Tab-separated table of N, CA and C in Angstrom:
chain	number	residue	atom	x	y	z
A	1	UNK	N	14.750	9.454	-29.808
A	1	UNK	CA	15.894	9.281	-30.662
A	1	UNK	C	16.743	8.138	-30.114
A	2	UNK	N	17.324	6.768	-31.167
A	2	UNK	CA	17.891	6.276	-30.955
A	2	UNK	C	19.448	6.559	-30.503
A	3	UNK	N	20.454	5.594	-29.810
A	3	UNK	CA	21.864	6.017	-29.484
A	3	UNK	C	22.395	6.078	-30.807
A	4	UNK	N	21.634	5.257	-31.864
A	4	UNK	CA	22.589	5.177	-33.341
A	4	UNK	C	22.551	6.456	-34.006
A	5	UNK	N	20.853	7.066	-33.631
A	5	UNK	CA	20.675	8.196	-34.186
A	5	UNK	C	21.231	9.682	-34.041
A	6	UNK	N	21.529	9.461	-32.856
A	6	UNK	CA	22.082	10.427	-31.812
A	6	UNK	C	23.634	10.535	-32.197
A	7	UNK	N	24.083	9.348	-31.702
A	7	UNK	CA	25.772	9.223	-32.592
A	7	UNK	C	25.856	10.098	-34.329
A	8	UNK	N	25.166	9.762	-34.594
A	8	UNK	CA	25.013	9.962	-36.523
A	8	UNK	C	24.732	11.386	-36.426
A	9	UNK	N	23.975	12.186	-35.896
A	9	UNK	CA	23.835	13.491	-35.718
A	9	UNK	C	24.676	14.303	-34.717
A	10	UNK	N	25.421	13.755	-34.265
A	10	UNK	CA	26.827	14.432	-33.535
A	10	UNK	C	27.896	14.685	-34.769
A	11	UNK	N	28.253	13.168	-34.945
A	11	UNK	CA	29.306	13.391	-36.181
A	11	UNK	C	29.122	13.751	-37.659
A	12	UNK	N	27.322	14.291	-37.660
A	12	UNK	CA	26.911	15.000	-38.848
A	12	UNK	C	27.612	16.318	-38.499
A	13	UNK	N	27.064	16.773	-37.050
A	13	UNK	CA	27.342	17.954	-37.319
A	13	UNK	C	28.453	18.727	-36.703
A	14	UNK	N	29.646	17.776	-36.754
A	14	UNK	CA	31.497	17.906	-36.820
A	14	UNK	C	31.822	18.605	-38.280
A	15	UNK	N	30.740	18.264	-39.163
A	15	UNK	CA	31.186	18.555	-40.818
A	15	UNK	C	32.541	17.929	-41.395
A	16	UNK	N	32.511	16.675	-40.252
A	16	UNK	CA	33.927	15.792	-41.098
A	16	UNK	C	33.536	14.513	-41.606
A	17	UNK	N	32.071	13.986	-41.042
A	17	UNK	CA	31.274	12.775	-42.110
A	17	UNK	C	30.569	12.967	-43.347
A	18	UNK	N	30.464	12.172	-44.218
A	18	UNK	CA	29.158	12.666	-44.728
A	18	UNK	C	28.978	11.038	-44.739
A	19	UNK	N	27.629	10.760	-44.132
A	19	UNK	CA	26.796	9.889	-43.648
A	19	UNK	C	25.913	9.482	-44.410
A	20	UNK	N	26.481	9.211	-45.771
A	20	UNK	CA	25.229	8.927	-46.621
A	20	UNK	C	24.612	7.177	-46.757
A	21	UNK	N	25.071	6.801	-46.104
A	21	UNK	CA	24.434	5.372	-46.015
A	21	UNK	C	25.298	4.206	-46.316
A	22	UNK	N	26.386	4.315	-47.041
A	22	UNK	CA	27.615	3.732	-47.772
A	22	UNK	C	28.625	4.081	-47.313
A	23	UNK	N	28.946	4.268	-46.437
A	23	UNK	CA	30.303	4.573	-45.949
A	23	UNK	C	30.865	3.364	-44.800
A	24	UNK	N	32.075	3.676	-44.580
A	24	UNK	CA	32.210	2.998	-43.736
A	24	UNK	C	32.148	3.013	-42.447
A	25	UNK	N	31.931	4.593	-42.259
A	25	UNK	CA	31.264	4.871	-40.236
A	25	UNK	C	29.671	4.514	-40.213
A	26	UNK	N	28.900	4.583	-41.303
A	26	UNK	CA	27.463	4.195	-41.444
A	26	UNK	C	27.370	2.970	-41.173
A	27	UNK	N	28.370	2.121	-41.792
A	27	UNK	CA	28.329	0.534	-41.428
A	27	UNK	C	28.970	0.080	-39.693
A	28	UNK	N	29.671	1.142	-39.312
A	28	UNK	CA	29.916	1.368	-38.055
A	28	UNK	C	29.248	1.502	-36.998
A	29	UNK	N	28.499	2.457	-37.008
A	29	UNK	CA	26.996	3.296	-36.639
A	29	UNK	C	26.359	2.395	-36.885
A	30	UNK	N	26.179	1.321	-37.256
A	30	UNK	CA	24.731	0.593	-37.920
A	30	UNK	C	24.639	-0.436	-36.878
A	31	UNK	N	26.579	-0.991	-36.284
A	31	UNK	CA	26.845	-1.909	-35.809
A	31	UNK	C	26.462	-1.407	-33.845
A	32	UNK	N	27.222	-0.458	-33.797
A	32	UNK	CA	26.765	0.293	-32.824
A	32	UNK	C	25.243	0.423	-31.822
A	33	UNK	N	24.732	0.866	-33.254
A	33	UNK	CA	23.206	0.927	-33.159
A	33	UNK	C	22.522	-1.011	-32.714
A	34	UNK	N	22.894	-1.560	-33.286
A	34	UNK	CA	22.241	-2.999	-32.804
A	34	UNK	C	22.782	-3.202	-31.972
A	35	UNK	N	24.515	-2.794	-31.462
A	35	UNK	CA	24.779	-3.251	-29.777
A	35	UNK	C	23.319	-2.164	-28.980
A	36	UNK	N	23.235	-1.079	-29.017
A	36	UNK	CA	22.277	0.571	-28.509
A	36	UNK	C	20.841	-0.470	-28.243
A	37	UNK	N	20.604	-0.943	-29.195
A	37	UNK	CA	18.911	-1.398	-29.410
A	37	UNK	C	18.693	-1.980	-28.633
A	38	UNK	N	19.612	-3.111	-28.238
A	38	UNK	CA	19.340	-4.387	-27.171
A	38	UNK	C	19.084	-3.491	-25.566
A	39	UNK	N	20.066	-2.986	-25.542
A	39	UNK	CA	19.955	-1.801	-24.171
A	39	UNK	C	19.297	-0.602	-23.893
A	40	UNK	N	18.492	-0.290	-25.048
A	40	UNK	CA	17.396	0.631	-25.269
A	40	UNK	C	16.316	0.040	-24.869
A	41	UNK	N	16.034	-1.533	-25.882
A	41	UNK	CA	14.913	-2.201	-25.251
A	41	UNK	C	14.759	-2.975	-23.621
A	42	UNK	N	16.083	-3.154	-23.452
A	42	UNK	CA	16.188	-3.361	-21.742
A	42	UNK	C	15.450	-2.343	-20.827
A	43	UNK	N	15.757	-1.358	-21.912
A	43	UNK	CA	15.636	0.195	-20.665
A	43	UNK	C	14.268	0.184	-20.426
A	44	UNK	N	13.458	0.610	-21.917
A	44	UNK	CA	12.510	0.659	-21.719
A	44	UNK	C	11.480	-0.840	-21.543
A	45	UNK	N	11.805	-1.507	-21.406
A	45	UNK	CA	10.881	-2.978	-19.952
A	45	UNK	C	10.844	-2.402	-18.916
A	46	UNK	N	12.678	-2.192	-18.697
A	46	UNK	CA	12.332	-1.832	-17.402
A	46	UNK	C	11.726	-0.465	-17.087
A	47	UNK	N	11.698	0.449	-17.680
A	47	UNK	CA	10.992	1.700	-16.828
A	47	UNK	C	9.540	1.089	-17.059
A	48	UNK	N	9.062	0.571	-17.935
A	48	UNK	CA	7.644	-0.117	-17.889
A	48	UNK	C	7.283	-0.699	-16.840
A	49	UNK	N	8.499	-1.621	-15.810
A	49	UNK	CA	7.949	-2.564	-15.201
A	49	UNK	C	7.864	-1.416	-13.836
A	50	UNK	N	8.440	-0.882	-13.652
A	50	UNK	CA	9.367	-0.224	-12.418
A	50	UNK	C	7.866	0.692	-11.650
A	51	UNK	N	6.780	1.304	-12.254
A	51	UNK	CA	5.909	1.841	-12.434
A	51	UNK	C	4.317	1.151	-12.170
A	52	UNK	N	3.429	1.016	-11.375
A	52	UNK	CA	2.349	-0.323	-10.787
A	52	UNK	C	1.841	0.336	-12.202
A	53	UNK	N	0.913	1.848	-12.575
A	53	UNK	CA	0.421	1.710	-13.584
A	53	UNK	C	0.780	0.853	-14.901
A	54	UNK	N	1.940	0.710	-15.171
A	54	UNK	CA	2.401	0.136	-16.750
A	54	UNK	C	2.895	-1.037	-16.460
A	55	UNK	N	3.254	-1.579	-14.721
A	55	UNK	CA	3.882	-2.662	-15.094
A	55	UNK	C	3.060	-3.754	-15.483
A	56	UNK	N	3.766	-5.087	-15.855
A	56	UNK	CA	2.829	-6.328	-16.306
A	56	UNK	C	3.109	-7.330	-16.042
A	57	UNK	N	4.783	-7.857	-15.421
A	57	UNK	CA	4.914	-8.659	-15.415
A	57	UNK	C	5.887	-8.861	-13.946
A	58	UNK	N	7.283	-9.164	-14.401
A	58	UNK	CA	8.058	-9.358	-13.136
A	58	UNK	C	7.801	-7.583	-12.083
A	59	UNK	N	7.703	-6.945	-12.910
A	59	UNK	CA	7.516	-5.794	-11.619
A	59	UNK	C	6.352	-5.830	-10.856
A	60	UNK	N	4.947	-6.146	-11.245
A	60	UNK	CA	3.860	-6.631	-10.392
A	60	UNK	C	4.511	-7.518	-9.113
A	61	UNK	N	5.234	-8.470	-9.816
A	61	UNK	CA	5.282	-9.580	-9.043
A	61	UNK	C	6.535	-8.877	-7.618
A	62	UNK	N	7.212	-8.114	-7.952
A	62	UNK	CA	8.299	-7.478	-7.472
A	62	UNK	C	7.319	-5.895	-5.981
A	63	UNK	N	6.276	-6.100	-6.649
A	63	UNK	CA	5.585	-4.913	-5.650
A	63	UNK	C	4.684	-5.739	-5.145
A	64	UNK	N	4.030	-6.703	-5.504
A	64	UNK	CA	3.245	-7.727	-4.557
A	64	UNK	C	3.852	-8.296	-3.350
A	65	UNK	N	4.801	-8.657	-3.656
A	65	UNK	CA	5.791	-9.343	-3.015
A	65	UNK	C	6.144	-8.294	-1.665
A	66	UNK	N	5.812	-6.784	-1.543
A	66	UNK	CA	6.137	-6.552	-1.067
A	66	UNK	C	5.262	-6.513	0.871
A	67	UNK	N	4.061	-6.699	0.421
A	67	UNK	CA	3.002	-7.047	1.158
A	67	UNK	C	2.046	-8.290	1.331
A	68	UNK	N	2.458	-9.086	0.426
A	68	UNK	CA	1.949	-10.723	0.455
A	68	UNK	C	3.261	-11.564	0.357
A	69	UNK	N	2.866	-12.838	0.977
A	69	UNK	CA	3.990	-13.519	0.608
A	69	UNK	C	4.278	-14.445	-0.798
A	70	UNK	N	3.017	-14.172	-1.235
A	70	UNK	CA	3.382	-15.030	-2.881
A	70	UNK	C	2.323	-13.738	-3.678
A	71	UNK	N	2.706	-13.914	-5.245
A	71	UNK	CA	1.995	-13.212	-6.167
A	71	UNK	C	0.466	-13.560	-6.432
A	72	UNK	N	-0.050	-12.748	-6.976
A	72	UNK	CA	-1.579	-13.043	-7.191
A	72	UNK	C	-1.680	-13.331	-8.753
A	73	UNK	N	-2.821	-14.040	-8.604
A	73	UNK	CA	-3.352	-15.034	-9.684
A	73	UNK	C	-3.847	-14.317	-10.864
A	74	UNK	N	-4.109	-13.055	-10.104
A	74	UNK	CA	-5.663	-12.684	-10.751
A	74	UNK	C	-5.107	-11.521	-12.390
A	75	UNK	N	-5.840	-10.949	-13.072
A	75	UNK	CA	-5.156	-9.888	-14.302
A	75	UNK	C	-4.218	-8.685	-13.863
A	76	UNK	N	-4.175	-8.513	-14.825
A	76	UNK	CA	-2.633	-7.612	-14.510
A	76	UNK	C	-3.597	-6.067	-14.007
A	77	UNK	N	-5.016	-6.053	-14.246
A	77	UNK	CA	-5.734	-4.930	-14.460
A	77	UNK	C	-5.774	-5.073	-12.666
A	78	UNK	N	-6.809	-6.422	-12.256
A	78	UNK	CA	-6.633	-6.390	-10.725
A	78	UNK	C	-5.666	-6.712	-10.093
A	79	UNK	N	-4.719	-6.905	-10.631
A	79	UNK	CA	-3.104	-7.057	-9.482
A	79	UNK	C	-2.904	-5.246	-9.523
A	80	UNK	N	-3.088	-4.319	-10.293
A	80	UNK	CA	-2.884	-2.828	-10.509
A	80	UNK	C	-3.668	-2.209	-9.381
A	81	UNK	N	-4.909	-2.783	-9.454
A	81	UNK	CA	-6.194	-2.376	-8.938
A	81	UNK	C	-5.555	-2.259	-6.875
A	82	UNK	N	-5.259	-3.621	-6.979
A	82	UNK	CA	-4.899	-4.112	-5.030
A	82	UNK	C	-3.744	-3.433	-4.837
A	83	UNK	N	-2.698	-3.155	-5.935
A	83	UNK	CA	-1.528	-3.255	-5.448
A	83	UNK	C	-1.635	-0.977	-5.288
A	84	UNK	N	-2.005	-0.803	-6.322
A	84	UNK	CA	-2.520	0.899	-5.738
A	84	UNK	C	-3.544	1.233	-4.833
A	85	UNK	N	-4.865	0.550	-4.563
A	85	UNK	CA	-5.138	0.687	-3.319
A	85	UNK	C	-4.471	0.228	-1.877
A	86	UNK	N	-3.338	-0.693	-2.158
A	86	UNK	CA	-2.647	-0.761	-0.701
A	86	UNK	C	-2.438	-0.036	-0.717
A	87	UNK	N	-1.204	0.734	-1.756
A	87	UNK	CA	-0.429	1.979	-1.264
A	87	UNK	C	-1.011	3.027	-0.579
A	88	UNK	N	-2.340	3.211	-1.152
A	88	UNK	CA	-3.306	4.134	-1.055
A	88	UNK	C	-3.935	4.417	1.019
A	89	UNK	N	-3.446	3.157	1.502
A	89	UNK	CA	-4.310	2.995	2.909
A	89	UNK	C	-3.126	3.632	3.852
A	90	UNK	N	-3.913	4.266	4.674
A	90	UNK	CA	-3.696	5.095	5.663
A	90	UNK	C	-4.374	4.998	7.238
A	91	UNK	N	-4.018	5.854	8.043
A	91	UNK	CA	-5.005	5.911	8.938
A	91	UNK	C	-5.801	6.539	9.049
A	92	UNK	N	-6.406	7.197	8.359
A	92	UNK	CA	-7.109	8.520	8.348
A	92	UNK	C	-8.766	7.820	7.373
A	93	UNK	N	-8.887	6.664	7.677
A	93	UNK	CA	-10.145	5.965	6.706
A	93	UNK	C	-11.177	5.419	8.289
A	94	UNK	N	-12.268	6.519	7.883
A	94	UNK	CA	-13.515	6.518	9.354
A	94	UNK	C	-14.457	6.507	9.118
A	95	UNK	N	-14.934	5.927	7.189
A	95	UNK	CA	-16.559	6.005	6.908
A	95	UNK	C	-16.647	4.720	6.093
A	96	UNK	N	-17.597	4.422	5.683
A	96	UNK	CA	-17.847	3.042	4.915
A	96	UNK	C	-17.115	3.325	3.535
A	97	UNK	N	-17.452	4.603	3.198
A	97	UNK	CA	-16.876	4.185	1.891
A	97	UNK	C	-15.194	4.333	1.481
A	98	UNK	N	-14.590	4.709	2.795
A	98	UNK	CA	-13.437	4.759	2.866
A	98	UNK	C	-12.940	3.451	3.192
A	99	UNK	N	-13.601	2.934	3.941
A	99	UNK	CA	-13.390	1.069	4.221
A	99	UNK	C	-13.554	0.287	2.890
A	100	UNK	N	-14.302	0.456	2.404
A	100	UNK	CA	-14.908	0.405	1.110
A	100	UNK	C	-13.627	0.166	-0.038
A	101	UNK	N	-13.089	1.040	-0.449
A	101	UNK	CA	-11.938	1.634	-0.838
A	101	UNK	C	-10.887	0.519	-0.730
A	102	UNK	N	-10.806	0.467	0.983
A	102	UNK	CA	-9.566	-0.662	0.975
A	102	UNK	C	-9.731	-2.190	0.591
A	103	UNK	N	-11.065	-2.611	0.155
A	103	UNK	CA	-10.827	-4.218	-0.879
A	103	UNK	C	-10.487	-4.311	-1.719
A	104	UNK	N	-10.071	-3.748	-2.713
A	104	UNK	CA	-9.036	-4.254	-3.851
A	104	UNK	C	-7.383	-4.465	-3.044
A	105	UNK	N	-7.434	-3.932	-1.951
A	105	UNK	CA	-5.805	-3.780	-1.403
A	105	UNK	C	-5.971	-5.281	-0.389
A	106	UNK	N	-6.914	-5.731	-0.325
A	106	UNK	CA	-7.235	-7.051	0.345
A	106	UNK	C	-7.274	-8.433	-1.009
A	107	UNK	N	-7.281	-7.906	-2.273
A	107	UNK	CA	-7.469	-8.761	-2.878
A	107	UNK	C	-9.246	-9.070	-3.086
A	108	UNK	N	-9.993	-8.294	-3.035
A	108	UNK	CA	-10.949	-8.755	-2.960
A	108	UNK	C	-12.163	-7.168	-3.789
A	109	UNK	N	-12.720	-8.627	-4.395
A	109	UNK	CA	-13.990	-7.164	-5.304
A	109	UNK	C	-15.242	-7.293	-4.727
A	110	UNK	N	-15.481	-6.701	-4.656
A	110	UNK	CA	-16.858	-6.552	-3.949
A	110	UNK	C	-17.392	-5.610	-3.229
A	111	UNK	N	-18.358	-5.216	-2.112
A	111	UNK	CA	-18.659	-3.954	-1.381
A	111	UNK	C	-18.957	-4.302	0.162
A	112	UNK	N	-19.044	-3.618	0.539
A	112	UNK	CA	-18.905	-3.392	2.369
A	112	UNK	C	-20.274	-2.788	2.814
A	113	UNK	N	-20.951	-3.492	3.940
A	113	UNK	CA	-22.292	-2.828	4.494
A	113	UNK	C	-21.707	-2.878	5.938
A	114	UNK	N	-22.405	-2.290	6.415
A	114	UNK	CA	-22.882	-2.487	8.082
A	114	UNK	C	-23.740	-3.389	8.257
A	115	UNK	N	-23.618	-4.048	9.191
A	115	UNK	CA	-24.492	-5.226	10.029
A	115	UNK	C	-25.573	-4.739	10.847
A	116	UNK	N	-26.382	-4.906	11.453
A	116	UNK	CA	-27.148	-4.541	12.359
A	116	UNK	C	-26.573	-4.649	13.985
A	117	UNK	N	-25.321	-5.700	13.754
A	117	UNK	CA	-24.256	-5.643	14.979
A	117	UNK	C	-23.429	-4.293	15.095
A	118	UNK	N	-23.282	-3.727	13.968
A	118	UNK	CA	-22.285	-2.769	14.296
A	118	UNK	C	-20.536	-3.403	13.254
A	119	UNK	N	-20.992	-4.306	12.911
A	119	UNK	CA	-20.262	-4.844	12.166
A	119	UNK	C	-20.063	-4.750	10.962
A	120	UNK	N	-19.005	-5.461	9.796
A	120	UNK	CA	-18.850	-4.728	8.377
A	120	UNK	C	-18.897	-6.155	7.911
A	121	UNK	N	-19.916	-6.282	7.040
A	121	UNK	CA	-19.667	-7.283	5.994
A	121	UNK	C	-19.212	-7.347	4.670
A	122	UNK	N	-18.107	-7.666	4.396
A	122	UNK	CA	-18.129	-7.650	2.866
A	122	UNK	C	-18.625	-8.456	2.045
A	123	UNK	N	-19.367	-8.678	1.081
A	123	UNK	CA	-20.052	-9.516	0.057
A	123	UNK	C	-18.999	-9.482	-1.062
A	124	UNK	N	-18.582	-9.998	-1.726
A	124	UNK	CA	-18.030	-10.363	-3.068
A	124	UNK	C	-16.945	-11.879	-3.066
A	125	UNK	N	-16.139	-11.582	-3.766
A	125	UNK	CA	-15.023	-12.281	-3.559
A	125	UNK	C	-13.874	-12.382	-3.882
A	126	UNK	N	-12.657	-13.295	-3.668
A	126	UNK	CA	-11.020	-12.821	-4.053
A	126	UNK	C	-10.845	-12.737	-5.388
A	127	UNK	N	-9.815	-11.444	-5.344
A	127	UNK	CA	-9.660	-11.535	-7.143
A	127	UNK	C	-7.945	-11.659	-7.283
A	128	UNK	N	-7.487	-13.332	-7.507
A	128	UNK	CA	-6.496	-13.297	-7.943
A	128	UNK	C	-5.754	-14.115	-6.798
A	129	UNK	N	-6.319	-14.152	-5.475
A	129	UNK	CA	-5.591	-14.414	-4.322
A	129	UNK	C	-6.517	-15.589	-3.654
A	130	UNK	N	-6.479	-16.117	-2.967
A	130	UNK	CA	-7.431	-17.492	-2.135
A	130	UNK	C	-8.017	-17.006	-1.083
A	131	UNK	N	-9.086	-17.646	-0.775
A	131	UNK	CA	-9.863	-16.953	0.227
A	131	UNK	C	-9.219	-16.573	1.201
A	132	UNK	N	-8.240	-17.479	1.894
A	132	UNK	CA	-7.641	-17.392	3.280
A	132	UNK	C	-6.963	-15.970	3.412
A	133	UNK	N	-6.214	-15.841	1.820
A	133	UNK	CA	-5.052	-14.300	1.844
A	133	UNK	C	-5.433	-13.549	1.844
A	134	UNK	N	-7.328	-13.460	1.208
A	134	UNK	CA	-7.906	-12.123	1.278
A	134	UNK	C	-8.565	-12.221	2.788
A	135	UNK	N	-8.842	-13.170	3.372
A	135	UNK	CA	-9.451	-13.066	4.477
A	135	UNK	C	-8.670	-12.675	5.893
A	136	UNK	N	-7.129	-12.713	5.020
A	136	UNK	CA	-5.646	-11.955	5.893
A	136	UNK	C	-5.640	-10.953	5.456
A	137	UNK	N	-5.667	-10.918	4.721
A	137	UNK	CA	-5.539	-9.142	4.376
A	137	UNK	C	-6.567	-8.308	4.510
A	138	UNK	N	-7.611	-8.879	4.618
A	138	UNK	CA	-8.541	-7.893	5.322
A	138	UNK	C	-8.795	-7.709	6.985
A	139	UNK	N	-8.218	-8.797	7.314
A	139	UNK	CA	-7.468	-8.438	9.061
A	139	UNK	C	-6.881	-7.715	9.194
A	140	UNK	N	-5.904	-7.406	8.367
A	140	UNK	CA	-5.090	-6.427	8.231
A	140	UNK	C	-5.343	-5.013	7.869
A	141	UNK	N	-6.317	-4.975	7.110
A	141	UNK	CA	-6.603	-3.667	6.779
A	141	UNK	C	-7.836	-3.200	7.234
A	142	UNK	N	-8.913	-3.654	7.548
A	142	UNK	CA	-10.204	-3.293	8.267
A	142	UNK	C	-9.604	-2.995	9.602
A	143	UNK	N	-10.904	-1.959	9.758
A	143	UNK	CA	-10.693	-1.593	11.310
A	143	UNK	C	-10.680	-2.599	12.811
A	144	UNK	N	-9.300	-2.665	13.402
A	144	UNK	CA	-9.144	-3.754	14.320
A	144	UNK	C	-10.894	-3.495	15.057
A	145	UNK	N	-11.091	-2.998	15.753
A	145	UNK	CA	-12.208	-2.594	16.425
A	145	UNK	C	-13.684	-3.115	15.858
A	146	UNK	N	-14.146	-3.579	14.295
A	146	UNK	CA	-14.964	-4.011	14.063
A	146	UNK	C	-14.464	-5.069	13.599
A	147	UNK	N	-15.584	-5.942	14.000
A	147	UNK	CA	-15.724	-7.531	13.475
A	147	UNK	C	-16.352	-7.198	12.651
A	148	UNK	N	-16.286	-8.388	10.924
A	148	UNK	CA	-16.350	-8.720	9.662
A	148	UNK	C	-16.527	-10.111	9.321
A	149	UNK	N	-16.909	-9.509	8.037
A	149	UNK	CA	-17.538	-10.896	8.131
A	149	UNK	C	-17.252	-11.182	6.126
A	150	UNK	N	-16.319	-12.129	5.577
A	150	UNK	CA	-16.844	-12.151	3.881
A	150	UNK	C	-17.655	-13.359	3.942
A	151	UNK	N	-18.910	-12.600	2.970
A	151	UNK	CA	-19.256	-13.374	2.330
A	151	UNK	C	-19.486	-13.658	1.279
A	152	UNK	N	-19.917	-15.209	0.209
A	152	UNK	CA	-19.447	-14.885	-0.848
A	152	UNK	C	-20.706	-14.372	-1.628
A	153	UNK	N	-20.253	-13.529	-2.774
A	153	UNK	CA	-21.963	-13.354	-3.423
A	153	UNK	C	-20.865	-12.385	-4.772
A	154	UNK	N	-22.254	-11.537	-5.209
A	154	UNK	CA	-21.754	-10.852	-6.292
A	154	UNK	C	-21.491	-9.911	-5.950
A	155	UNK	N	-20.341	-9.098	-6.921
A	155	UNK	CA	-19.278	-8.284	-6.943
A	155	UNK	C	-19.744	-7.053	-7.259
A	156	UNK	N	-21.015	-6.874	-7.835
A	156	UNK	CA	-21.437	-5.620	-7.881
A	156	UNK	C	-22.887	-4.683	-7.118
């Protein structure tokens, strides 16, 4: 329900309007209502943006920001994708496919093996970000203790 609508059904039901469309609180209410709309539609951007699932635009850029130093390039689907698997990382990740897990939060699509070193390679590549930021951010988020390695190839 709009604020215009909301107003109009208060002072319906005072039983001292009658609100039939021609009056002069209707033309009041009408005026009301287009100041209401502008700040209705403010509202709802912003609870859109405020939210990683729904946001799209300056709020991506506003939660990226909070772990990179510039925004990513890439769709609003994989800026969603990195920016909920960061949140998602913990310390409690001790198997491949939990390592696994954390490349979209690196900026990066693709999958994770073991080496015959004992090491983790990832194969794919950055989605949205440059090699160097995903190749920081996966310093950052892979296990200090194993050496890695990206390389580039396909993503699936």
């Amino acid at each position: 329900m709009t604020a215009a609508e909301h107003m109009a059904q208060v002072l319906r039901g005072t039983g001292l309007y009658t609100l039939d469309g021609d009056t002069r609180v209707d033309a009041e209410l009408s005026a009301y209502g287009a100041g209401f709309a502008l700040i209705e539609a403010s509202f709802a951007e912003l609870l859109g943006e405020l939210f990683i699932e729904t946001a799209a635009g300056y709020g991506l850029d506003c939660w990226e920001l909070l772990f990179r130093p510039q925004v990513s390039a890439g769709t609003a689907g994989q800026r969603r994708a990195s920016l909920l698997a960061r949140l998602g990382v913990g310390g409690d990740a001790h198997t491949l496919a939990e390592y696994s897990a954390l490349l979209p939060g690196a900026g990066v699509e693709g999958t994770l093996a073991e080496t015959e070193e004992g090491g983790l390679l990832v194969t794919g590549s950055p989605a949205g970000v440059t090699e160097e930021e995903a190749e920081r951010e996966l310093d950052r988020l892979l296990p200090a203790h194993l050496a890695w390695e990206l390389q580039q190839g396909e993503t699936g």
